mmCIF file of C-alpha atoms in Angstrom:
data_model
loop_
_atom_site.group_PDB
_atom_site.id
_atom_site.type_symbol
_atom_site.label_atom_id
_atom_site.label_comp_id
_atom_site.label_asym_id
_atom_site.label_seq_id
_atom_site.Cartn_x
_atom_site.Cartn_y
_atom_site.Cartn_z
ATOM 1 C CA UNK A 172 -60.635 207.818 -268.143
ATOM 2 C CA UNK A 173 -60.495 204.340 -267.234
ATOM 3 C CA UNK A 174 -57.575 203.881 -269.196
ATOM 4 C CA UNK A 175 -55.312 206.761 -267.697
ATOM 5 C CA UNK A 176 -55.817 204.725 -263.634
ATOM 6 C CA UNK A 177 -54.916 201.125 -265.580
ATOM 7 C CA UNK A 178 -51.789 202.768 -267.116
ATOM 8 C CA UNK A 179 -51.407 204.493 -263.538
ATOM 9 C CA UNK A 180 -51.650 201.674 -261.639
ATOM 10 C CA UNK A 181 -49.674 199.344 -263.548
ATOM 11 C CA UNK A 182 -46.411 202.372 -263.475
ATOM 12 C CA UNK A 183 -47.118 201.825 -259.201
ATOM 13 C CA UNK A 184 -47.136 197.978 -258.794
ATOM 14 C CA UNK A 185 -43.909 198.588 -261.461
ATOM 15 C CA UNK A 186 -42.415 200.588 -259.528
ATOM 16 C CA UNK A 187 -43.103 198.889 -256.316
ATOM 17 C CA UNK A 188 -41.274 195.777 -257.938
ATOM 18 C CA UNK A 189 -38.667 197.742 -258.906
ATOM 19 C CA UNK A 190 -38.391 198.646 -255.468
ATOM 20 C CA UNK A 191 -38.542 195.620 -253.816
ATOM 21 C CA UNK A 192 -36.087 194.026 -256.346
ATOM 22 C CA UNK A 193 -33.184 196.745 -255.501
ATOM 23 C CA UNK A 194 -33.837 196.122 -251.658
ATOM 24 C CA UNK A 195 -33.121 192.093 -252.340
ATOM 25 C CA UNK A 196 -30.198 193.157 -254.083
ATOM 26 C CA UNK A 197 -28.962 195.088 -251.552
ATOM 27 C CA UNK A 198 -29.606 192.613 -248.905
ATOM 28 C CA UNK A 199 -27.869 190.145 -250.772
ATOM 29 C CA UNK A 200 -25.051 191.473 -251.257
ATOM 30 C CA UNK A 201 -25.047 192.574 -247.199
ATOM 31 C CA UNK A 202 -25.474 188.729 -246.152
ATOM 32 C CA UNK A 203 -23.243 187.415 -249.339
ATOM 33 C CA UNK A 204 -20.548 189.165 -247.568
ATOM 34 C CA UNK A 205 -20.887 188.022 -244.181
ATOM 35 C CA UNK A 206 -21.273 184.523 -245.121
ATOM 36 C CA UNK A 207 -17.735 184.365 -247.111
ATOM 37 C CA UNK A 208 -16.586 186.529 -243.995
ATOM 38 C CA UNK A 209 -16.805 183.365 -241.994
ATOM 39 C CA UNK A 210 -15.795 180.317 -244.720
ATOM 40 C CA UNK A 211 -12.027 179.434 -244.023
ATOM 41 C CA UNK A 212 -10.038 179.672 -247.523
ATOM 42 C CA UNK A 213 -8.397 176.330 -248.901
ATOM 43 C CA UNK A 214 -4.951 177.355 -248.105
ATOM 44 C CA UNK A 215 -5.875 177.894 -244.488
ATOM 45 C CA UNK A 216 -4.482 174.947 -242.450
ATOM 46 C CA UNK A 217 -6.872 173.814 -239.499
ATOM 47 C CA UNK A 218 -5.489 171.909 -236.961
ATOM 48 C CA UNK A 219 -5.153 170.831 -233.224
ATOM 49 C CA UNK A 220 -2.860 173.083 -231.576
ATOM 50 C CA UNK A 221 -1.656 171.554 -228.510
ATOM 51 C CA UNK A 222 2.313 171.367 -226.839
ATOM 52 C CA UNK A 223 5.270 168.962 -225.952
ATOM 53 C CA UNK A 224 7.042 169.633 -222.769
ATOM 54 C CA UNK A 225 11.052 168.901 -222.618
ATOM 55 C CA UNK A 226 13.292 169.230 -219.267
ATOM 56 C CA UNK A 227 16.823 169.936 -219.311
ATOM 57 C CA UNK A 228 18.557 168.821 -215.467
ATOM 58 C CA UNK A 229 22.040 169.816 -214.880
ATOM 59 C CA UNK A 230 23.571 167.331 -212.698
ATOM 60 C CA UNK A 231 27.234 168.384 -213.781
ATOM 61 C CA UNK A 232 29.319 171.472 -212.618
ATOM 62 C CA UNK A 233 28.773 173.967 -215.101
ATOM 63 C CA UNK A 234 26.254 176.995 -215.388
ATOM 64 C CA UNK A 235 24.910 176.366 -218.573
ATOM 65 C CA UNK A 236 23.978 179.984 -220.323
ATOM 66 C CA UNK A 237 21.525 179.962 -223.189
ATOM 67 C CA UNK A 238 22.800 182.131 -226.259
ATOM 68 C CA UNK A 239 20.238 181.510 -228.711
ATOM 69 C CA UNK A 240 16.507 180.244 -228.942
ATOM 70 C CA UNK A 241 14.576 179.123 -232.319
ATOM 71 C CA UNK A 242 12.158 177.965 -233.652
ATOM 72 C CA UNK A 243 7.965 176.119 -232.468
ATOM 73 C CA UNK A 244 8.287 177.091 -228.843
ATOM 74 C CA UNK A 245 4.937 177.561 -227.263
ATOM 75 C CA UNK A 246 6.150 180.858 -226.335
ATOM 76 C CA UNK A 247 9.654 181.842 -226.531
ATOM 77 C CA UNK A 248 11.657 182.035 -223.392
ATOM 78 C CA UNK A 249 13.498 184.838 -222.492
ATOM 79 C CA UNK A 250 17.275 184.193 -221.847
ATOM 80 C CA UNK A 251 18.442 182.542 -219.144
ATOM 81 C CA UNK A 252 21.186 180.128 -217.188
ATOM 82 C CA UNK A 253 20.626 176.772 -215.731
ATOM 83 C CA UNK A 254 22.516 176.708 -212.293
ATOM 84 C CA UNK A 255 24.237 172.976 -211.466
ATOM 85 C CA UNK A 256 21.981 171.225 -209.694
ATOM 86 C CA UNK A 257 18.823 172.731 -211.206
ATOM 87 C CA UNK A 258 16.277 171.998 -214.287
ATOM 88 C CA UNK A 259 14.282 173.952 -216.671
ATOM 89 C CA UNK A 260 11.100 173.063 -218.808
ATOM 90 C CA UNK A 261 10.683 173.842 -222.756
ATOM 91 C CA UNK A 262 7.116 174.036 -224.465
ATOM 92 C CA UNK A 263 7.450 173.033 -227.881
ATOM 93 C CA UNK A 264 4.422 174.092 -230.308
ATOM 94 C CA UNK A 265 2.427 170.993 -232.340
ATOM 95 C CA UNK A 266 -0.184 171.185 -234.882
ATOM 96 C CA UNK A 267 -1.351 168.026 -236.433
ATOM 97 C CA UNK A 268 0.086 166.818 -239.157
ATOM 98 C CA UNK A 269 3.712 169.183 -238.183
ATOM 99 C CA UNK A 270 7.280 168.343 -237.262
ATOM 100 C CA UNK A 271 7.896 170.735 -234.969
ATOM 101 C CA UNK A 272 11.011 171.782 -233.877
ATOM 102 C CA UNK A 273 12.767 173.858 -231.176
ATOM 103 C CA UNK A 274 16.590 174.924 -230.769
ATOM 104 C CA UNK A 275 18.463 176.123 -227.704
ATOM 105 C CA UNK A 276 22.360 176.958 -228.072
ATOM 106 C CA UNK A 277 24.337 176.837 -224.387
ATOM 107 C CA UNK A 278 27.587 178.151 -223.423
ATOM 108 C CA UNK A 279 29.640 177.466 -220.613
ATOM 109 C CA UNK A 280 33.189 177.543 -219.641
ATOM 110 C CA UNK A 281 35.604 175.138 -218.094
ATOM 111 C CA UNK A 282 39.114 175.038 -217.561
ATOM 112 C CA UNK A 283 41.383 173.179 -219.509
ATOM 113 C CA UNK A 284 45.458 172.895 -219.651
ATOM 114 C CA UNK A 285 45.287 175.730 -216.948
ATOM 115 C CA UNK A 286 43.151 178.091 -219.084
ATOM 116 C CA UNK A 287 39.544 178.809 -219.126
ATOM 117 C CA UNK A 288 37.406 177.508 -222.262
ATOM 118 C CA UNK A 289 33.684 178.380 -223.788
ATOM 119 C CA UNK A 290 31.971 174.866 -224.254
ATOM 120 C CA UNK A 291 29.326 174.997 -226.715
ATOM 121 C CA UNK A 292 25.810 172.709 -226.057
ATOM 122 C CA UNK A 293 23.247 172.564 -229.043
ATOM 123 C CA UNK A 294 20.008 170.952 -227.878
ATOM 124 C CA UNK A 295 17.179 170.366 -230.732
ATOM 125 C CA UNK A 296 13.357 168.989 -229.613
ATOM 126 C CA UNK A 297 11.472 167.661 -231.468
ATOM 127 C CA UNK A 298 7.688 166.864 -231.490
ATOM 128 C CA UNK A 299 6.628 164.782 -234.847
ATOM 129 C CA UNK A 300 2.281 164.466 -235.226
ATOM 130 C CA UNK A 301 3.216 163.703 -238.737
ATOM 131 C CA UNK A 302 4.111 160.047 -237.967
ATOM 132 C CA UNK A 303 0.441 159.596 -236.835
ATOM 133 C CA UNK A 304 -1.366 157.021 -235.338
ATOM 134 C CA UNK A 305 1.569 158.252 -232.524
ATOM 135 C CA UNK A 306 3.367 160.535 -232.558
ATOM 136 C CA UNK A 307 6.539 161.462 -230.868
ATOM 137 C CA UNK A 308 8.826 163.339 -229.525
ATOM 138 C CA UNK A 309 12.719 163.153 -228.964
ATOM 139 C CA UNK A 310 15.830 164.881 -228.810
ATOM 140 C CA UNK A 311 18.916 165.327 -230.365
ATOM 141 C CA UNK A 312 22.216 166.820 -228.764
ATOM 142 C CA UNK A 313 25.479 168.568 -230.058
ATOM 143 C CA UNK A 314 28.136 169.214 -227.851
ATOM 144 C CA UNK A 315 31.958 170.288 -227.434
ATOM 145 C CA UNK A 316 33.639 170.582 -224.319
ATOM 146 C CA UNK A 317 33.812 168.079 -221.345
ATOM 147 C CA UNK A 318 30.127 168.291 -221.055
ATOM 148 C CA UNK A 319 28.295 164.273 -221.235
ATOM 149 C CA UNK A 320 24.440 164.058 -221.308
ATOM 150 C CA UNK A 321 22.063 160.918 -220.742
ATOM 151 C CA UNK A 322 18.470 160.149 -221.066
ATOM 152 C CA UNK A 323 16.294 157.574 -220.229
ATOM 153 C CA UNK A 324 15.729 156.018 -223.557
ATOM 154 C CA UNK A 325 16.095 157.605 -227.222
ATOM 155 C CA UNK A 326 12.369 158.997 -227.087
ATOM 156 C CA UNK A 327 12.471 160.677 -224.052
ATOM 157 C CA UNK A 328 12.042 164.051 -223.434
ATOM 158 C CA UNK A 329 14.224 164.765 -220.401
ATOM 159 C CA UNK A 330 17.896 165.222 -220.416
ATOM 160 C CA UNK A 331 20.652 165.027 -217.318
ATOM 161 C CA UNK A 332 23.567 166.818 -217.972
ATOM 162 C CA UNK A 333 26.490 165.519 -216.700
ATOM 163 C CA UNK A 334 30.758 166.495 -216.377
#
């Protein structure tokens, strides 16, 4: 008789462990999960996101109509004209470690030889964080037509254009 409750209770502390050893496995797995949930993978690239801000004046004559935007802007800008004698600000987009670049094609017309022309203006920024301890920013022009720009030095990030 004292055998058969031995045998009896060794089949319940068994089974107890058996038990208990499927619930850790269980919870495991539930927290395993959720804790490689959170880890970043190795191709994800961390970084300070942050922005560069670029003006365009128009000091000359011409409405200058934007036909095309690309590229890091901070957030795109709808389409739009700059009226002579007034300015509008760009957001360019910069991670660390990123060239970042941002296009805006203009048209305007003039009149030339008695007949009215399309002028084409290409502006590119550009904000490097590459080139670190500093980084910087600049822009770079492209232009047909009668249409002249100028800036302050050849790192600035404002532009006057001029007839």
């Amino acid at each position: 008789m004292k055998e058969k409750s031995q045998l009896n209770g060794n089949k319940s502390s068994l089974g107890v462990i058996l038990v208990l050893f499927i619930l850790a496995v269980i919870v495991n797995q539930v927290f395993d999960k959720t804790a490689r949930a959170k880890l970043p993978r190795q191709s994800d690239f961390i970084g300070i996101a942050s922005s560069q801000g670029f003006n365009v004046y128009n000091e000359s004559v011409f409405t200058l109509t934007t036909t095309s935007l690309y590229g890091d802007f901070e957030r795109k800008p709808d389409p739009h004209i700059i009226l002579p004698g007034s300015s509008y600000g760009y957001q360019v987009s910069t991670s660390l470690y990123k060239n970042s670049i941002a296009s805006v094609y203009y048209s305007y017309e003039y009149r030339e030889a008695g007949q009215t022309r399309t002028g084409v203006f290409i502006l590119d920024m550009i904000a490097n964080t590459a080139a670190l301890p500093g980084a910087t920013a600049y822009m770079r022009f492209y232009a047909t037509g009668p249409i002249n720009f100028y800036r302050q030095d050849n790192y600035s990030t404002s532009v006057y254009i001029r007839n």
